[in-house]
Amino acid sequence: MNAVLEFRGRIIKSGRAEGEALVSSQPISFYGGVDPDTGVIREKGHELEGKSIAGKILIFPHGKGSTVGSYIIYRLKKKGMAPSAIINQRCEPIVAVGAIISDIPAVDCVDTNKFKNGDWIKIEDGKIIVMRR
Amino acid sequence: MYLSKEEERMLFGEFGYAVQKAMEILVALGKIYDAKKLVPVTSAHISGVSYVNVGEDGLEFLEELASDGRVLVKTTLNPTGMDLDRWSFMGINREFAENQLRVIDVYKRMGIEITCTCTPYLVGNAPNLGDHIAWSESSAVVYANSVIGARTNRESGISALATAITGKTPFYGLHIEENRQPTVEVRVPQPNGEFEFACLGIVVGRLVGDCIPLFRGILHAEPDELKALGAALASVGGVPMFHVEGITPEAEKYTDRTMERLTLTHSDIMSVREEYADEVDPELIFLGCPHLSLTELKRIALSLVKKNVRKRLWLCCSKQVKLEADRLGITQIVEAAGATIVCDTCPVVAPIRDLGISTIATNSAKGAWYSRNLNNLSVRLLSTEECIREATE
């Protein structure tokens, strides 16, 4: 049976997206922490180390690290390796600017602990619909 | 956040692509920081100029913005990865130079002044007390807030550019009067010269993080000394603003003195030297982080009279200061001694390792910090006089 959950967040970058959730309880640094050509997390010891964020609905508490991270998100998008959407607990400027310049839907003010890897997620602006097996 | 009718039209794309993108960025930042509105600014300063940091991706984004984006307020540019006129003399290769010039060109098309300096306030981007501005470059931000009394948050290159294109910035943080209050009092003995002010900046920056310190006990300070203090505070600690009792314009405005207190001795301040005392023979000695003022350059020139520079000695400043130095005969003195005036750049943002440099000496606390932590160089932090001695003996 599929459980359906619905959340409402704050729109950082409006848009619609649908895909599989990739969830991290740790913050993500795009500059240095994500391979800009493949979308694979490469930060040593990160809980998502070795996983690809490409095409995923990427869910993490907030960004960290250098502001150059915004350009890394942009590069991922140009290469087709960006997440299809971003959900944050509390978005900060690096991720916000990255999402906006790359046209990636982004929502924050959502409890990111509520999501599980493999959830199927639909985002329609601030509305988040979660389908879970 | 409240948006005026015109601001809404900007956000909906009625003023073109760049204005819309810029507005989206500002509105998102406004949301993140709970700003109630946007305020107009009088000036912007943009970092993110060196091709080392911008890269192809940044350049592609900037090209998109430049398709129809033009700045609405006075906007200056941070240092680039090379001396724009004498890059080949610096040892920069043609490929890097061509890429760097593409970055410069895209900024130029948007109407930005190609000042290429971290000291915009020395080259005509000089806001007034109380002006709202949007500057990136942490050392310029702290100088503008503290010494000039203009109001800016610590912007990124992109958010400062978004403000330059729209003329607006979200009203939060240091734009709001009550957030400019000092949050920690620091009692110190009088530091002597730029170098000691810089050392003070490192020590306090580390202790106070991103707080706003109020310094007591400093009886006199030159603008160049405050420049050195701020640069160190901002790079090591993330300090956006400081006050010096009796000296900076807003120090006496806030009478609440119930804050945390620190007391430092002269040896506390100078202890930082030992941390940057790598046992190396520096391949490059550089002065001018932040970029040298004409006064500093003149003093260095005087100390080089009848000396012979035996190592690579770079004196970094803006093109404008160099032009003034040319006219005053300062450049001639410096070059006769064998030093080089390097404009538009500095060893922090130039592709320094590609130039074959792995060890440096500098009088700059900020320069030492970034050279070690960003560029993995071995670093010796020396006073200006010691740097000159190191280069000439």
PDB file of C-alpha atoms in Angstrom, chain B residues 177-389:
ATOM      1  CA  GLU B 177      20.795  50.430  12.817  1.00  0.00           C
ATOM      2  CA  GLU B 178      20.413  48.240  15.924  1.00  0.00           C
ATOM      3  CA  ASN B 179      22.379  45.376  14.361  1.00  0.00           C
ATOM      4  CA  ARG B 180      25.455  47.609  14.130  1.00  0.00           C
ATOM      5  CA  GLN B 181      25.921  47.709  17.897  1.00  0.00           C
ATOM      6  CA  PRO B 182      29.160  46.286  19.220  1.00  0.00           C
ATOM      7  CA  THR B 183      28.715  42.887  20.835  1.00  0.00           C
ATOM      8  CA  VAL B 184      32.114  42.446  22.491  1.00  0.00           C
ATOM      9  CA  GLU B 185      34.490  44.940  24.051  1.00  0.00           C
ATOM     10  CA  VAL B 186      38.204  44.413  23.414  1.00  0.00           C
ATOM     11  CA  ARG B 187      40.725  46.336  25.546  1.00  0.00           C
ATOM     12  CA  VAL B 188      44.134  46.578  23.933  1.00  0.00           C
ATOM     13  CA  PRO B 189      47.391  48.498  24.241  1.00  0.00           C
ATOM     14  CA  GLN B 190      48.117  50.887  21.333  1.00  0.00           C
ATOM     15  CA  PRO B 191      49.321  48.828  18.320  1.00  0.00           C
ATOM     16  CA  ASN B 192      52.139  50.317  16.313  1.00  0.00           C
ATOM     17  CA  GLY B 193      51.906  50.427  12.513  1.00  0.00           C
ATOM     18  CA  GLU B 194      49.954  48.349   9.985  1.00  0.00           C
ATOM     19  CA  PHE B 195      51.672  45.116  10.895  1.00  0.00           C
ATOM     20  CA  GLU B 196      50.707  45.208  14.566  1.00  0.00           C
ATOM     21  CA  PHE B 197      47.151  46.200  13.661  1.00  0.00           C
ATOM     22  CA  ALA B 198      47.019  43.179  11.350  1.00  0.00           C
ATOM     23  CA  CYS B 199      48.281  40.854  14.099  1.00  0.00           C
ATOM     24  CA  LEU B 200      45.615  42.280  16.410  1.00  0.00           C
ATOM     25  CA  GLY B 201      43.044  41.463  13.736  1.00  0.00           C
ATOM     26  CA  ILE B 202      44.076  37.818  13.544  1.00  0.00           C
ATOM     27  CA  VAL B 203      44.001  37.319  17.305  1.00  0.00           C
ATOM     28  CA  VAL B 204      40.660  39.062  17.819  1.00  0.00           C
ATOM     29  CA  GLY B 205      39.073  37.548  14.699  1.00  0.00           C
ATOM     30  CA  ARG B 206      39.798  34.111  16.052  1.00  0.00           C
ATOM     31  CA  LEU B 207      38.343  34.960  19.470  1.00  0.00           C
ATOM     32  CA  VAL B 208      35.167  36.751  18.409  1.00  0.00           C
ATOM     33  CA  GLY B 209      34.130  34.895  15.225  1.00  0.00           C
ATOM     34  CA  ASP B 210      31.515  36.995  13.461  1.00  0.00           C
ATOM     35  CA  CYS B 211      30.758  39.375  16.361  1.00  0.00           C
ATOM     36  CA  ILE B 212      31.191  43.164  16.189  1.00  0.00           C
ATOM     37  CA  PRO B 213      34.102  44.180  18.422  1.00  0.00           C
ATOM     38  CA  LEU B 214      34.486  47.587  20.053  1.00  0.00           C
ATOM     39  CA  PHE B 215      38.176  48.345  20.573  1.00  0.00           C
ATOM     40  CA  ARG B 216      39.185  50.495  23.539  1.00  0.00           C
ATOM     41  CA  GLY B 217      42.686  51.729  24.218  1.00  0.00           C
ATOM     42  CA  ILE B 218      43.630  52.708  20.653  1.00  0.00           C
ATOM     43  CA  LEU B 219      44.423  56.413  20.737  1.00  0.00           C
ATOM     44  CA  HIS B 220      45.424  56.927  17.130  1.00  0.00           C
ATOM     45  CA  ALA B 221      44.996  54.923  13.943  1.00  0.00           C
ATOM     46  CA  GLU B 222      45.707  55.780  10.315  1.00  0.00           C
ATOM     47  CA  PRO B 223      43.216  54.638   7.655  1.00  0.00           C
ATOM     48  CA  ASP B 224      45.854  52.185   6.376  1.00  0.00           C
ATOM     49  CA  GLU B 225      46.154  50.680   9.840  1.00  0.00           C
ATOM     50  CA  LEU B 226      42.394  50.239  10.086  1.00  0.00           C
ATOM     51  CA  LYS B 227      42.481  48.665   6.615  1.00  0.00           C
ATOM     52  CA  ALA B 228      44.994  46.078   7.881  1.00  0.00           C
ATOM     53  CA  LEU B 229      43.038  45.456  11.088  1.00  0.00           C
ATOM     54  CA  GLY B 230      39.743  44.959   9.241  1.00  0.00           C
ATOM     55  CA  ALA B 231      41.184  42.653   6.589  1.00  0.00           C
ATOM     56  CA  ALA B 232      42.550  40.316   9.251  1.00  0.00           C
ATOM     57  CA  LEU B 233      39.381  40.411  11.356  1.00  0.00           C
ATOM     58  CA  ALA B 234      37.259  39.631   8.300  1.00  0.00           C
ATOM     59  CA  SER B 235      39.354  36.809   6.861  1.00  0.00           C
ATOM     60  CA  VAL B 236      40.154  34.940  10.041  1.00  0.00           C
ATOM     61  CA  GLY B 237      36.949  35.549  11.941  1.00  0.00           C
ATOM     62  CA  GLY B 238      34.260  36.661   9.536  1.00  0.00           C
ATOM     63  CA  VAL B 239      33.864  39.975  11.350  1.00  0.00           C
ATOM     64  CA  PRO B 240      31.633  42.284   9.252  1.00  0.00           C
ATOM     65  CA  MET B 241      32.303  45.478  11.222  1.00  0.00           C
ATOM     66  CA  PHE B 242      34.282  46.854  14.162  1.00  0.00           C
ATOM     67  CA  HIS B 243      34.316  50.041  16.209  1.00  0.00           C
ATOM     68  CA  VAL B 244      37.297  51.892  17.663  1.00  0.00           C
ATOM     69  CA  GLU B 245      36.400  54.179  20.536  1.00  0.00           C
ATOM     70  CA  GLY B 246      37.175  57.800  19.692  1.00  0.00           C
ATOM     71  CA  ILE B 247      38.099  56.997  16.091  1.00  0.00           C
ATOM     72  CA  THR B 248      35.484  55.253  13.927  1.00  0.00           C
ATOM     73  CA  PRO B 249      32.292  57.206  13.131  1.00  0.00           C
ATOM     74  CA  GLU B 250      29.699  55.047  14.885  1.00  0.00           C
ATOM     75  CA  ALA B 251      31.661  54.012  17.981  1.00  0.00           C
ATOM     76  CA  GLU B 252      29.987  56.515  20.286  1.00  0.00           C
ATOM     77  CA  LYS B 253      26.463  55.893  19.036  1.00  0.00           C
ATOM     78  CA  TYR B 254      25.858  52.821  21.137  1.00  0.00           C
ATOM     79  CA  THR B 255      25.913  53.386  24.869  1.00  0.00           C
ATOM     80  CA  ASP B 256      25.001  49.896  26.030  1.00  0.00           C
ATOM     81  CA  ARG B 257      28.203  48.635  27.634  1.00  0.00           C
ATOM     82  CA  THR B 258      26.875  45.420  29.133  1.00  0.00           C
ATOM     83  CA  MET B 259      28.746  43.224  26.692  1.00  0.00           C
ATOM     84  CA  GLU B 260      31.372  40.577  27.116  1.00  0.00           C
ATOM     85  CA  ARG B 261      34.910  41.902  27.669  1.00  0.00           C
ATOM     86  CA  LEU B 262      38.321  40.771  26.489  1.00  0.00           C
ATOM     87  CA  THR B 263      41.647  42.208  27.525  1.00  0.00           C
ATOM     88  CA  LEU B 264      44.748  41.589  25.434  1.00  0.00           C
ATOM     89  CA  THR B 265      48.396  42.376  26.117  1.00  0.00           C
ATOM     90  CA  HIS B 266      50.975  43.342  23.514  1.00  0.00           C
ATOM     91  CA  SER B 267      52.503  39.877  23.683  1.00  0.00           C
ATOM     92  CA  ASP B 268      49.070  38.247  23.189  1.00  0.00           C
ATOM     93  CA  ILE B 269      48.789  40.228  19.979  1.00  0.00           C
ATOM     94  CA  MET B 270      52.263  39.476  18.680  1.00  0.00           C
ATOM     95  CA  SER B 271      52.093  35.775  19.555  1.00  0.00           C
ATOM     96  CA  VAL B 272      50.468  35.176  16.190  1.00  0.00           C
ATOM     97  CA  ARG B 273      53.817  35.666  14.464  1.00  0.00           C
ATOM     98  CA  GLU B 274      55.039  32.350  15.766  1.00  0.00           C
ATOM     99  CA  GLU B 275      52.217  30.525  13.999  1.00  0.00           C
ATOM    100  CA  TYR B 276      53.293  31.891  10.649  1.00  0.00           C
ATOM    101  CA  ALA B 277      57.005  31.257  10.951  1.00  0.00           C
ATOM    102  CA  ASP B 278      57.514  28.388   8.505  1.00  0.00           C
ATOM    103  CA  GLU B 279      61.219  27.617   8.250  1.00  0.00           C
ATOM    104  CA  VAL B 280      61.562  28.459   4.595  1.00  0.00           C
ATOM    105  CA  ASP B 281      63.442  30.704   2.277  1.00  0.00           C
ATOM    106  CA  PRO B 282      60.632  32.700   0.620  1.00  0.00           C
ATOM    107  CA  GLU B 283      60.554  32.627  -3.189  1.00  0.00           C
ATOM    108  CA  LEU B 284      58.268  35.634  -3.213  1.00  0.00           C
ATOM    109  CA  ILE B 285      57.882  38.510  -0.805  1.00  0.00           C
ATOM    110  CA  PHE B 286      54.720  40.502  -1.251  1.00  0.00           C
ATOM    111  CA  LEU B 287      53.292  43.636   0.292  1.00  0.00           C
ATOM    112  CA  GLY B 288      49.830  44.935  -0.480  1.00  0.00           C
ATOM    113  CA  CYS B 289      47.027  42.746   0.863  1.00  0.00           C
ATOM    114  CA  PRO B 290      44.705  44.624   0.872  1.00  0.00           C
ATOM    115  CA  HIS B 291      46.149  46.657  -2.001  1.00  0.00           C
ATOM    116  CA  LEU B 292      48.644  49.356  -1.008  1.00  0.00           C
ATOM    117  CA  SER B 293      47.539  52.951  -0.718  1.00  0.00           C
ATOM    118  CA  LEU B 294      49.717  55.661  -2.224  1.00  0.00           C
ATOM    119  CA  THR B 295      50.929  56.524   1.285  1.00  0.00           C
ATOM    120  CA  GLU B 296      52.047  52.960   1.928  1.00  0.00           C
ATOM    121  CA  LEU B 297      53.698  52.660  -1.470  1.00  0.00           C
ATOM    122  CA  LYS B 298      55.572  55.921  -0.906  1.00  0.00           C
ATOM    123  CA  ARG B 299      56.869  54.707   2.465  1.00  0.00           C
ATOM    124  CA  ILE B 300      58.038  51.422   0.958  1.00  0.00           C
ATOM    125  CA  ALA B 301      59.758  53.276  -1.879  1.00  0.00           C
ATOM    126  CA  LEU B 302      61.659  55.399   0.637  1.00  0.00           C
ATOM    127  CA  SER B 303      62.872  52.276   2.399  1.00  0.00           C
ATOM    128  CA  LEU B 304      64.129  50.898  -0.937  1.00  0.00           C
ATOM    129  CA  VAL B 305      66.278  53.902  -1.824  1.00  0.00           C
ATOM    130  CA  LYS B 306      69.842  52.764  -2.538  1.00  0.00           C
ATOM    131  CA  LYS B 307      68.895  49.147  -1.820  1.00  0.00           C
ATOM    132  CA  ASN B 308      69.258  46.181  -4.081  1.00  0.00           C
ATOM    133  CA  VAL B 309      66.376  43.695  -4.228  1.00  0.00           C
ATOM    134  CA  ARG B 310      67.751  40.139  -4.523  1.00  0.00           C
ATOM    135  CA  LYS B 311      64.509  38.185  -4.359  1.00  0.00           C
ATOM    136  CA  ARG B 312      61.175  38.514  -6.078  1.00  0.00           C
ATOM    137  CA  LEU B 313      59.446  41.438  -4.312  1.00  0.00           C
ATOM    138  CA  TRP B 314      55.913  42.305  -5.382  1.00  0.00           C
ATOM    139  CA  LEU B 315      54.184  45.488  -4.313  1.00  0.00           C
ATOM    140  CA  CYS B 316      50.488  45.015  -5.086  1.00  0.00           C
ATOM    141  CA  CYS B 317      48.149  47.933  -5.670  1.00  0.00           C
ATOM    142  CA  SER B 318      45.422  49.198  -7.948  1.00  0.00           C
ATOM    143  CA  LYS B 319      46.212  50.600 -11.377  1.00  0.00           C
ATOM    144  CA  GLN B 320      45.052  54.005 -10.209  1.00  0.00           C
ATOM    145  CA  VAL B 321      47.522  54.099  -7.310  1.00  0.00           C
ATOM    146  CA  LYS B 322      50.268  52.924  -9.692  1.00  0.00           C
ATOM    147  CA  LEU B 323      49.479  55.787 -12.092  1.00  0.00           C
ATOM    148  CA  GLU B 324      49.793  58.276  -9.249  1.00  0.00           C
ATOM    149  CA  ALA B 325      53.036  56.608  -8.203  1.00  0.00           C
ATOM    150  CA  ASP B 326      54.349  56.918 -11.776  1.00  0.00           C
ATOM    151  CA  ARG B 327      53.743  60.647 -11.726  1.00  0.00           C
ATOM    152  CA  LEU B 328      55.391  61.114  -8.369  1.00  0.00           C
ATOM    153  CA  GLY B 329      58.505  59.193  -9.384  1.00  0.00           C
ATOM    154  CA  ILE B 330      57.792  56.481  -6.825  1.00  0.00           C
ATOM    155  CA  THR B 331      57.626  53.731  -9.441  1.00  0.00           C
ATOM    156  CA  GLN B 332      61.050  54.723 -10.703  1.00  0.00           C
ATOM    157  CA  ILE B 333      62.605  54.356  -7.234  1.00  0.00           C
ATOM    158  CA  VAL B 334      60.947  50.998  -6.670  1.00  0.00           C
ATOM    159  CA  GLU B 335      61.959  49.600 -10.043  1.00  0.00           C
ATOM    160  CA  ALA B 336      65.501  50.917  -9.769  1.00  0.00           C
ATOM    161  CA  ALA B 337      65.842  48.879  -6.588  1.00  0.00           C
ATOM    162  CA  GLY B 338      64.594  45.793  -8.432  1.00  0.00           C
ATOM    163  CA  ALA B 339      61.088  45.425  -6.966  1.00  0.00           C
ATOM    164  CA  THR B 340      57.940  45.134  -9.096  1.00  0.00           C
ATOM    165  CA  ILE B 341      54.676  47.020  -8.755  1.00  0.00           C
ATOM    166  CA  VAL B 342      51.980  44.484  -9.613  1.00  0.00           C
ATOM    167  CA  CYS B 343      48.534  45.905 -10.388  1.00  0.00           C
ATOM    168  CA  ASP B 344      45.024  44.432 -10.631  1.00  0.00           C
ATOM    169  CA  THR B 345      45.897  41.246  -8.741  1.00  0.00           C
ATOM    170  CA  CYS B 346      47.634  39.707  -5.732  1.00  0.00           C
ATOM    171  CA  PRO B 347      49.166  36.336  -4.835  1.00  0.00           C
ATOM    172  CA  VAL B 348      45.903  35.255  -3.170  1.00  0.00           C
ATOM    173  CA  VAL B 349      43.834  35.279  -6.381  1.00  0.00           C
ATOM    174  CA  ALA B 350      46.550  34.776  -9.008  1.00  0.00           C
ATOM    175  CA  PRO B 351      47.347  31.184 -10.112  1.00  0.00           C
ATOM    176  CA  ILE B 352      50.319  31.418  -7.780  1.00  0.00           C
ATOM    177  CA  ARG B 353      51.383  27.774  -7.695  1.00  0.00           C
ATOM    178  CA  ASP B 354      51.435  27.696 -11.506  1.00  0.00           C
ATOM    179  CA  LEU B 355      54.002  30.484 -11.311  1.00  0.00           C
ATOM    180  CA  GLY B 356      56.279  28.064  -9.479  1.00  0.00           C
ATOM    181  CA  ILE B 357      55.900  29.697  -6.083  1.00  0.00           C
ATOM    182  CA  SER B 358      55.437  27.566  -2.997  1.00  0.00           C
ATOM    183  CA  THR B 359      56.961  29.722  -0.266  1.00  0.00           C
ATOM    184  CA  ILE B 360      56.217  33.353   0.510  1.00  0.00           C
ATOM    185  CA  ALA B 361      56.746  36.063   3.071  1.00  0.00           C
ATOM    186  CA  THR B 362      54.287  38.894   3.610  1.00  0.00           C
ATOM    187  CA  ASN B 363      53.336  41.555   6.142  1.00  0.00           C
ATOM    188  CA  SER B 364      49.641  40.808   5.607  1.00  0.00           C
ATOM    189  CA  ALA B 365      47.752  38.740   8.124  1.00  0.00           C
ATOM    190  CA  LYS B 366      45.008  38.113   5.594  1.00  0.00           C
ATOM    191  CA  GLY B 367      47.516  37.280   2.863  1.00  0.00           C
ATOM    192  CA  ALA B 368      49.294  34.833   5.161  1.00  0.00           C
ATOM    193  CA  TRP B 369      46.050  33.145   6.157  1.00  0.00           C
ATOM    194  CA  TYR B 370      44.787  32.626   2.595  1.00  0.00           C
ATOM    195  CA  SER B 371      48.191  31.728   1.204  1.00  0.00           C
ATOM    196  CA  ARG B 372      48.406  28.918   3.679  1.00  0.00           C
ATOM    197  CA  ASN B 373      44.785  27.740   3.790  1.00  0.00           C
ATOM    198  CA  LEU B 374      43.679  28.316   0.201  1.00  0.00           C
ATOM    199  CA  ASN B 375      46.880  28.048  -1.825  1.00  0.00           C
ATOM    200  CA  ASN B 376      48.840  25.631   0.417  1.00  0.00           C
ATOM    201  CA  LEU B 377      51.954  27.789   0.499  1.00  0.00           C
ATOM    202  CA  SER B 378      54.551  27.888   3.255  1.00  0.00           C
ATOM    203  CA  VAL B 379      54.308  31.290   4.839  1.00  0.00           C
ATOM    204  CA  ARG B 380      56.348  33.662   6.933  1.00  0.00           C
ATOM    205  CA  LEU B 381      54.529  36.606   8.445  1.00  0.00           C
ATOM    206  CA  LEU B 382      56.963  39.503   8.875  1.00  0.00           C
ATOM    207  CA  SER B 383      56.695  43.219   9.515  1.00  0.00           C
ATOM    208  CA  THR B 384      57.034  45.548   6.529  1.00  0.00           C
ATOM    209  CA  GLU B 385      60.624  46.410   7.518  1.00  0.00           C
ATOM    210  CA  GLU B 386      61.513  42.741   7.892  1.00  0.00           C
ATOM    211  CA  CYS B 387      60.004  41.966   4.488  1.00  0.00           C
ATOM    212  CA  ILE B 388      62.166  44.651   2.897  1.00  0.00           C
ATOM    213  CA  ARG B 389      65.221  43.317   4.716  1.00  0.00           C
TER     214      ARG B 389
END
